[in-house]
Short mmCIF file of C-alpha atoms in Angstrom, two decimals:
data_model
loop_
_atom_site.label_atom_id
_atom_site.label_comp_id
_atom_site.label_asym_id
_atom_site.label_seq_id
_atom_site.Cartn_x
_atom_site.Cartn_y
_atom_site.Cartn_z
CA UNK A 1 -32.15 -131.73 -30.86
CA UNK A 2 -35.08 -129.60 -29.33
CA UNK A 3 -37.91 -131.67 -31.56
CA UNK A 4 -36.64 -134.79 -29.36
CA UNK A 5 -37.45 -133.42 -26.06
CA UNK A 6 -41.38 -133.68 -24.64
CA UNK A 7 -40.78 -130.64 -22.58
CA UNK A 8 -38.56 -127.63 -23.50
CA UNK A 9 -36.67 -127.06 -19.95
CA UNK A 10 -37.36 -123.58 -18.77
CA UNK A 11 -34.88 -120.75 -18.65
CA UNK A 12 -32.69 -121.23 -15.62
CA UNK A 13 -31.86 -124.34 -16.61
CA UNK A 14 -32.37 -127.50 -14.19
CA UNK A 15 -29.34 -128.66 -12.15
CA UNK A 16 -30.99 -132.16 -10.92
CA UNK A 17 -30.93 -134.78 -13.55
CA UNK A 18 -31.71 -138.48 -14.58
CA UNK A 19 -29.91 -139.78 -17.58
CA UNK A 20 -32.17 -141.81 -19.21
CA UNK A 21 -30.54 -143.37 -22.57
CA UNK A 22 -27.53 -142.91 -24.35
CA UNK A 23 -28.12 -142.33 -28.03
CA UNK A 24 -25.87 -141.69 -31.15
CA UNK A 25 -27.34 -138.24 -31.05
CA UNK A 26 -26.84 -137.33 -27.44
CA UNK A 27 -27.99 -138.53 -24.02
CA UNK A 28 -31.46 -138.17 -23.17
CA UNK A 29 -32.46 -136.70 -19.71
CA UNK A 30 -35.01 -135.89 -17.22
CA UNK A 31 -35.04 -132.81 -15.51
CA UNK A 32 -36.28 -134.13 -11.78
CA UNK A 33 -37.14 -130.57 -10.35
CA UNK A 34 -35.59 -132.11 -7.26
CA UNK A 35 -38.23 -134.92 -6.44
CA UNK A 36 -40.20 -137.02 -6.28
CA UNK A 37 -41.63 -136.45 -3.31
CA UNK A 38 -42.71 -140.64 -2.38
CA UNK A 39 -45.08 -139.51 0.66
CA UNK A 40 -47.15 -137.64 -2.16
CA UNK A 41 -47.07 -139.89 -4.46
CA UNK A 42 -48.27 -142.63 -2.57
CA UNK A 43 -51.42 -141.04 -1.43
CA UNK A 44 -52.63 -140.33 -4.58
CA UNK A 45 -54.91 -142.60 -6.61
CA UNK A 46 -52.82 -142.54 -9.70
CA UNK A 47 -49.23 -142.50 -8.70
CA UNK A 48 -47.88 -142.35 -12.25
CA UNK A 49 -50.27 -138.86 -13.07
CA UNK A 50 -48.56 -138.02 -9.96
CA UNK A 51 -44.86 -138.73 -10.60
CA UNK A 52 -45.26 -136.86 -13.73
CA UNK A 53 -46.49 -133.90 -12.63
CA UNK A 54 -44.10 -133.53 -10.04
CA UNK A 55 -40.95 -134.29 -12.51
CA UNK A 56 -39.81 -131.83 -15.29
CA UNK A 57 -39.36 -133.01 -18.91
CA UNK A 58 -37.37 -134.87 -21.07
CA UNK A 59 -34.71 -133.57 -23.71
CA UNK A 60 -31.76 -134.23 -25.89
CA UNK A 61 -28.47 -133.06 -24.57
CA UNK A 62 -25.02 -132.97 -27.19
CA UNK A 63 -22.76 -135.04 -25.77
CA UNK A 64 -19.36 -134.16 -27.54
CA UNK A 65 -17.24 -131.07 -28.15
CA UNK A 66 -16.62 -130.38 -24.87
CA UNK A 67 -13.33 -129.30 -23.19
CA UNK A 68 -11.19 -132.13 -22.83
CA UNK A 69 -11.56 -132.90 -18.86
CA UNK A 70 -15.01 -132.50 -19.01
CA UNK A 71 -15.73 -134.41 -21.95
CA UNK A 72 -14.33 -137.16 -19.94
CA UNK A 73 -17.08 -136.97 -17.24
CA UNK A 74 -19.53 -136.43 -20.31
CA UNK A 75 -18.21 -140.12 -21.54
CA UNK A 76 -18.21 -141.92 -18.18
CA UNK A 77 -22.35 -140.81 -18.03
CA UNK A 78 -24.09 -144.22 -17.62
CA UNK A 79 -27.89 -144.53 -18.02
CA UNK A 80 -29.83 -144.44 -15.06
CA UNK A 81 -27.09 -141.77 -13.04
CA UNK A 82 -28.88 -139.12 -11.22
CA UNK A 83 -26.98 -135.80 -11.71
CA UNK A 84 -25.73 -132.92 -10.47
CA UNK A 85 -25.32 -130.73 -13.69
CA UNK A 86 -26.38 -127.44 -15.73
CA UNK A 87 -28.08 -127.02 -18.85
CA UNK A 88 -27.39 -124.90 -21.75
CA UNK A 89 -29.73 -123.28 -23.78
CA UNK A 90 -28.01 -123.58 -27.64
CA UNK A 91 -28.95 -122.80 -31.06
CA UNK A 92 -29.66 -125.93 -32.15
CA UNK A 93 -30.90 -127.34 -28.45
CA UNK A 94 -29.12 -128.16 -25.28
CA UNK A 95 -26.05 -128.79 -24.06
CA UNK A 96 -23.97 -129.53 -20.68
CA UNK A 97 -22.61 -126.11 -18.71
CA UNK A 98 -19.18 -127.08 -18.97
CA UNK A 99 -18.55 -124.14 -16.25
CA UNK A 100 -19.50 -127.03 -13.64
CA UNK A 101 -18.82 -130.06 -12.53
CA UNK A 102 -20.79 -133.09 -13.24
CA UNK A 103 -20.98 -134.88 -10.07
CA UNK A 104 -23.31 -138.38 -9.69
CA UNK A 105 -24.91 -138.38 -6.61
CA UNK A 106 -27.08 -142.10 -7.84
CA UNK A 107 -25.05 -144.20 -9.64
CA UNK A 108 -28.31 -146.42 -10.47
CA UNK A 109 -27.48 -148.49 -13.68
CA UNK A 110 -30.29 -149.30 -16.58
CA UNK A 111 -30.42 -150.29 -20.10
CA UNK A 112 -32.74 -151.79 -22.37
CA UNK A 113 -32.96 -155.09 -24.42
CA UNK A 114 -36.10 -153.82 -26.50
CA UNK A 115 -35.65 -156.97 -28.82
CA UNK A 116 -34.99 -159.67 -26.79
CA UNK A 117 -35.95 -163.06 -27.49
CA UNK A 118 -36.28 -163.86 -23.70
CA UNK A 119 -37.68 -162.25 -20.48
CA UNK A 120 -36.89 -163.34 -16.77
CA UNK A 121 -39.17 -166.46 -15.93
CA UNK A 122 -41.36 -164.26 -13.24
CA UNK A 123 -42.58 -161.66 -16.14
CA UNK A 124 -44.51 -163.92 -17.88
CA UNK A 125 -46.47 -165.32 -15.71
CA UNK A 126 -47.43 -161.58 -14.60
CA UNK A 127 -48.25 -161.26 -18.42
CA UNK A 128 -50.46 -163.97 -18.61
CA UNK A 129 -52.24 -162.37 -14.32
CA UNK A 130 -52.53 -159.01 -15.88
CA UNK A 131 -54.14 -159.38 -19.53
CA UNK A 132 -56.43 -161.77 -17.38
CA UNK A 133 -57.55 -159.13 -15.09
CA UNK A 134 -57.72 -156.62 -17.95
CA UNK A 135 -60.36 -158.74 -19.08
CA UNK A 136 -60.26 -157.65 -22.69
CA UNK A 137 -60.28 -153.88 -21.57
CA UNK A 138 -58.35 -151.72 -24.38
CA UNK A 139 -56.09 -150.22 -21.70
CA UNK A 140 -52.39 -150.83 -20.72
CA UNK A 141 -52.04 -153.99 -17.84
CA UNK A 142 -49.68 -154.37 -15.27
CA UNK A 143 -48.77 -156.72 -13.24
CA UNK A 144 -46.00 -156.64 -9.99
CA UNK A 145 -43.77 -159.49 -7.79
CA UNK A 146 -41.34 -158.14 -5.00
CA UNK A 147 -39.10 -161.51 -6.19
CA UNK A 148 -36.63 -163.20 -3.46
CA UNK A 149 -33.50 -165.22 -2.96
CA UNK A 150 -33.14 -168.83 -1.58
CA UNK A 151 -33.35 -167.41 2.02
CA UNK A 152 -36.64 -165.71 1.35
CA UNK A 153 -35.24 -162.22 1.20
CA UNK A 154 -36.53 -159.81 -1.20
CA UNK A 155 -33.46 -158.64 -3.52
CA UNK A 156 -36.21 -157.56 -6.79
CA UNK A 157 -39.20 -155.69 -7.84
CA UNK A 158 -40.46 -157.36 -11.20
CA UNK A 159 -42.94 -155.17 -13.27
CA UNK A 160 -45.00 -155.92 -16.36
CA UNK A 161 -46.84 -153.63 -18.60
CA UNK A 162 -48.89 -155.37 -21.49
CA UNK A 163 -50.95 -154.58 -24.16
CA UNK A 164 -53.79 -157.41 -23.23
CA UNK A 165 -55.67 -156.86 -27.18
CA UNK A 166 -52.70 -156.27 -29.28
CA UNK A 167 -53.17 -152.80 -30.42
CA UNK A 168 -49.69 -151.88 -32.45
CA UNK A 169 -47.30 -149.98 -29.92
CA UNK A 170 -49.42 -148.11 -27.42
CA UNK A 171 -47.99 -144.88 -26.86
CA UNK A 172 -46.82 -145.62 -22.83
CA UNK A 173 -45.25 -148.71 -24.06
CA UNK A 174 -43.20 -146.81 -26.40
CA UNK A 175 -42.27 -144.49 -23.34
CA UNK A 176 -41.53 -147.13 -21.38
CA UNK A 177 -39.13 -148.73 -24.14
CA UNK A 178 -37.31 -145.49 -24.67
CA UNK A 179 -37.22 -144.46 -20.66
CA UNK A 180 -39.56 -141.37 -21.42
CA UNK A 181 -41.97 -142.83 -18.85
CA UNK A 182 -41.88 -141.14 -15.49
CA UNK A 183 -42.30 -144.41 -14.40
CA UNK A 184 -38.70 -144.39 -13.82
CA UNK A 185 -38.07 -142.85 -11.13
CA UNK A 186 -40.16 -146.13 -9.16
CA UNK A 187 -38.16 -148.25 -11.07
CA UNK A 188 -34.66 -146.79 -9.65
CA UNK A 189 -35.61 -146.92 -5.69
CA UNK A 190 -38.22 -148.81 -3.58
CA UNK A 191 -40.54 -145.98 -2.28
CA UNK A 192 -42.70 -149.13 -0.45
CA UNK A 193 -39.45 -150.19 1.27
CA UNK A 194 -40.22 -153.47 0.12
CA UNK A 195 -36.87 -155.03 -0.52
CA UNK A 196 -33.28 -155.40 1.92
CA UNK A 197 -31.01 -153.18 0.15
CA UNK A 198 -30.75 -150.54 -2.06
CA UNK A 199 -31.98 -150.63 -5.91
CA UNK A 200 -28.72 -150.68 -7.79
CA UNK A 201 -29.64 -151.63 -11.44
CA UNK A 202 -32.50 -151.89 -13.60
CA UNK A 203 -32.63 -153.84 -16.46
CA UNK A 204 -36.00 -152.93 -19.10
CA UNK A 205 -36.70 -156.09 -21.42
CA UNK A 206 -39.19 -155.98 -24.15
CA UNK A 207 -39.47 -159.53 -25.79
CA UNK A 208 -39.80 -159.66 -29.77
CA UNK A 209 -42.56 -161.90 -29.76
CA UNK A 210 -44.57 -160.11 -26.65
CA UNK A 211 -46.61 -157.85 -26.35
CA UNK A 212 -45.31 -156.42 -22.88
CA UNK A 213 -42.76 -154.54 -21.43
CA UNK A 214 -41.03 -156.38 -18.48
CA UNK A 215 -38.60 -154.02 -15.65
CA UNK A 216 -36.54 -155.81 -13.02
CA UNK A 217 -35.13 -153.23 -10.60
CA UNK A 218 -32.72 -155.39 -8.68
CA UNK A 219 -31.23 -154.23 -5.22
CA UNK A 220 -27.84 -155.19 -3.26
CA UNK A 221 -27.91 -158.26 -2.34
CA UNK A 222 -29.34 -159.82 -5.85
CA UNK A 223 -26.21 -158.60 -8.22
CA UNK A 224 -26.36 -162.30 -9.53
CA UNK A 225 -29.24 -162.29 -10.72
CA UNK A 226 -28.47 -158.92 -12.40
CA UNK A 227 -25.69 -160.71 -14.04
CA UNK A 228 -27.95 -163.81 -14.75
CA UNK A 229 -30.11 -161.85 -16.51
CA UNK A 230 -27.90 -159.34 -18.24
CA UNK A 231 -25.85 -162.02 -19.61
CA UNK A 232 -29.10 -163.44 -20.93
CA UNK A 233 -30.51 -160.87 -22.96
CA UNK A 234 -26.73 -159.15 -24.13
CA UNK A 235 -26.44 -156.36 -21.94
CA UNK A 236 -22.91 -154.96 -20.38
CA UNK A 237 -21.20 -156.13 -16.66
CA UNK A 238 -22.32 -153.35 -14.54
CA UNK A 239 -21.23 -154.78 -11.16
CA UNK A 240 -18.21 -155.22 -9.35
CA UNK A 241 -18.14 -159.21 -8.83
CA UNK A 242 -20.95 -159.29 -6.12
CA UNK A 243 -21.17 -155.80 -4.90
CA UNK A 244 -23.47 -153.31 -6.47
CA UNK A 245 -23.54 -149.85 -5.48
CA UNK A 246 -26.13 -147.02 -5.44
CA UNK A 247 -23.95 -144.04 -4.70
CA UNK A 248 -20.33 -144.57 -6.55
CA UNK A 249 -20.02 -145.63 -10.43
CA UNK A 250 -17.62 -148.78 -10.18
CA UNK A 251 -14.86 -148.13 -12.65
CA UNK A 252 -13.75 -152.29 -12.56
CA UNK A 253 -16.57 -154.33 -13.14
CA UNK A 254 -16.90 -158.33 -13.60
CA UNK A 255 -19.63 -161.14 -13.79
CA UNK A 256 -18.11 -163.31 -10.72
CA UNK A 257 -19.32 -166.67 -12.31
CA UNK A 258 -16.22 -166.11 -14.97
CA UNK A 259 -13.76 -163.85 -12.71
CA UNK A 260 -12.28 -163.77 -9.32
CA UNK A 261 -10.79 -160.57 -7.88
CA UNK A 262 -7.46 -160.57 -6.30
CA UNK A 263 -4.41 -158.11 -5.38
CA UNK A 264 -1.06 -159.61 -6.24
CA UNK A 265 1.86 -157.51 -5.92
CA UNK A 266 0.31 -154.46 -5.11
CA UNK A 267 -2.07 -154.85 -8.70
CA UNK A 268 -5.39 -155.84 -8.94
CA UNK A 269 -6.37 -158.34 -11.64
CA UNK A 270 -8.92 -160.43 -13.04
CA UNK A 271 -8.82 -164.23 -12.68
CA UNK A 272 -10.19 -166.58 -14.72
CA UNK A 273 -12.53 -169.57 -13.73
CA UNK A 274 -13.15 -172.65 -15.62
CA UNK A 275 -15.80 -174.57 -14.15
CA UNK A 276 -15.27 -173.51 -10.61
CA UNK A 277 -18.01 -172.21 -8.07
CA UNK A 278 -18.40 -168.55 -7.74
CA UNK A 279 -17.60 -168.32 -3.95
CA UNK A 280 -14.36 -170.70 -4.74
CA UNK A 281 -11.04 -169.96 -5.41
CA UNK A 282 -9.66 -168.78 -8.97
CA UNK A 283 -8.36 -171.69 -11.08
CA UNK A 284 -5.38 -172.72 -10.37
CA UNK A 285 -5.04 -169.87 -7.81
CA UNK A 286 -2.38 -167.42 -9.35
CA UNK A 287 -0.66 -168.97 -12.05
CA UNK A 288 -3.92 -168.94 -14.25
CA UNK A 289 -5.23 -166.50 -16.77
CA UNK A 290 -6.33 -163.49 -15.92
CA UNK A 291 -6.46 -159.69 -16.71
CA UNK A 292 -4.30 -157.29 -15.79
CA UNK A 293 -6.34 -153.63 -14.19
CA UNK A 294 -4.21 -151.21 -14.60
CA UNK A 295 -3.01 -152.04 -18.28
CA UNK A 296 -5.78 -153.66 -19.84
CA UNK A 297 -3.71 -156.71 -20.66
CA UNK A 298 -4.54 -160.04 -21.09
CA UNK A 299 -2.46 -162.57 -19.72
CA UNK A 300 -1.99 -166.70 -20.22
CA UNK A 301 -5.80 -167.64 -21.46
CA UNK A 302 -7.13 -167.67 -24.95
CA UNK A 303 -10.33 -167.64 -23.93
CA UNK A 304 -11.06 -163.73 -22.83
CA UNK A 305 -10.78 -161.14 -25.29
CA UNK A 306 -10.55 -157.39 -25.10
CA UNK A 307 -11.99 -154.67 -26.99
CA UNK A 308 -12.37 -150.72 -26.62
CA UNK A 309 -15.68 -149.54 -26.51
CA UNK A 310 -16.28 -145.70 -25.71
CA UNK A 311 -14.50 -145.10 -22.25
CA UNK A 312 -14.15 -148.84 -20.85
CA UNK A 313 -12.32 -151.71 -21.95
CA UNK A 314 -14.48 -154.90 -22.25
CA UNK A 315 -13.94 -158.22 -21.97
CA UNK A 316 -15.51 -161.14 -23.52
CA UNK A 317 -14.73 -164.86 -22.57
CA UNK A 318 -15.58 -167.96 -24.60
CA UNK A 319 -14.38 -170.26 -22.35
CA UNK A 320 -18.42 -171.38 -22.21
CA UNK A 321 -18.82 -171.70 -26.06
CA UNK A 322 -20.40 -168.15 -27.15
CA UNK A 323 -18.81 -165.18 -26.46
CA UNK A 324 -20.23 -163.30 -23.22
CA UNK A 325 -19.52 -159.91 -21.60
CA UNK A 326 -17.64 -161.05 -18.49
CA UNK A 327 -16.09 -157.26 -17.68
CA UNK A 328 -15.61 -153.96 -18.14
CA UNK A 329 -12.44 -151.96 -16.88
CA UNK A 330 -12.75 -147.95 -17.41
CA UNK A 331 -10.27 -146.79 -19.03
CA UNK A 332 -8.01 -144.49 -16.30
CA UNK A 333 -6.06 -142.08 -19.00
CA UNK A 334 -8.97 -141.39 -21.72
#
């Protein structure tokens, strides 16, 4: 596991960590030696050089054989969490200090769609601004658009890095596709204060046939187009309906254009819609399909299906044609 980290964490292991990617191997963090520090950053030239020197490294951490009750918080670690947790130094690398809690204090989701055959509209055109400017310059490109709502209020950043002379894979666009980059860490808040809310997800797309990376950091207030754009490119429900949040993980999770939320009887469930708006009511109010919470079961509809996968129970929905990810309950008694 060690020859997978960049930087072997020092003895006295870190407590303050980013998860970064969750691999078959382990989950790959960041030791964030408490910062950044976004004053500091800002007033230097390069804020990237300065990010990075100001962050610890990266390594593999095992991510199984743990005690049963803390194996469970091991399994519930989502990419993008920020972490309160030891390290252990191992024989074969690093693992979790299973001594201590593991207690998420940013609950900042993020995955990666490194071979998707689509990117949000905005990214190309910031493609297309930044190999301009690069003017034929063999370095990396990047482009930026705070992106906004129908009322004008910012709810995204959009970032592009390119490769403007297609030279195979340079080495920060690997980073970047792999969350190595300490570029992260701007990703996951707004250190210009440039948006309404909070960041609450971040979603990294690398198109198949382009030669850029493309990073939407979307903040409360825009958790439709998170879903927009996650159902897009294949990645998983990370919301609740229309309510993100930065500072609790959200064990019920749907994509409001296919569910409604409602409390009958004292138990939550999952309604189906079939055509109707997302601000409307749920088809056929309470005598339509929908999923139960607290069992996992699927009631009346042949349209959503459900499937284990790791800790959550996920739901798909063809009611549309294709199947697509329309929630994801966590699983209460693994």
């Amino acid at each position: 596991m060690a020859a997978d980290a960049t930087e072997t964490p020092p003895d006295g292991a870190p407590d303050d960590l980013r998860v970064l990617d969750r691999r078959t191997d382990g989950l790959l963090v960041r030791d964030l030696a408490g910062g950044p520090d976004w004053r500091a950053v800002r007033a230097e030239s390069d804020p990237c050089a300065a990010l990075d020197s100001q962050l610890g490294g990266t390594v593999l951490v095992r991510d199984s054989e743990y005690p049963p009750e803390f194996q469970r918080q091991v399994d519930r670690l989502r990419p993008g969490y920020r972490v309160h947790g030891g390290l252990r130094r191992e024989p074969d690398g690093w693992g979790f200090d299973s001594t201590a809690d593991l207690t998420v204090h940013e609950a900042v989701t993020l995955d990666y769609a490194t071979e998707a055959r689509w990117a949000f509209a905005p990214a190309e055109g910031l493609w297309q601004d930044a190999v301009e400017a690069a003017g034929g310059e063999r370095r990396v490109a990047s482009g930026a658009e705070v992106l906004t709502d129908d009322l004008d209020r910012p709810i995204a950043h959009c970032h592009v890095f390119a490769d403007p002379v297609g030279a195979p894979d340079p080495p920060l666009l690997a980073e970047m596709r792999t969350g190595r980059s300490p570029h992260l860490e701007l990703f996951t808040t707004d250190p210009g204060d440039d948006l309404d809310g909070e960041v609450v997800d971040v979603i990294v797309v690398s198109p198949a046939e382009r030669p850029y990376v493309a990073v939407l950091s979307v903040a409360t207030g825009g958790e439709w187009l998170s879903h927009d754009v996650r159902e897009e490119v294949g990645l998983p429900v990370v919301h609740a309906g229309t309510t993100g949040s930065r500072t609790a993980a959200q064990p019920v999770r749907w994509h409001d254009e296919y569910l409604r939320h409602e409390r009958v009887d004292g138990e939550d469930r999952l309604y189906e819609r079939k055509g109707a708006a997302a601000d409307g009511p749920a088809v056929g109010d309470t005598d339509q399909g929908y999923i139960q919470v607290s069992t996992g079961a699927v009631h009346d509809t042949s349209t959503i299906h459900g499937s284990s996968v790791g800790t959550d129970r996920v739901y798909t929905s063809t009611a549309a044609g294709d199947p697509v990810e329309v929630a994801r309950v966590q699983r209460t008694g693994d």
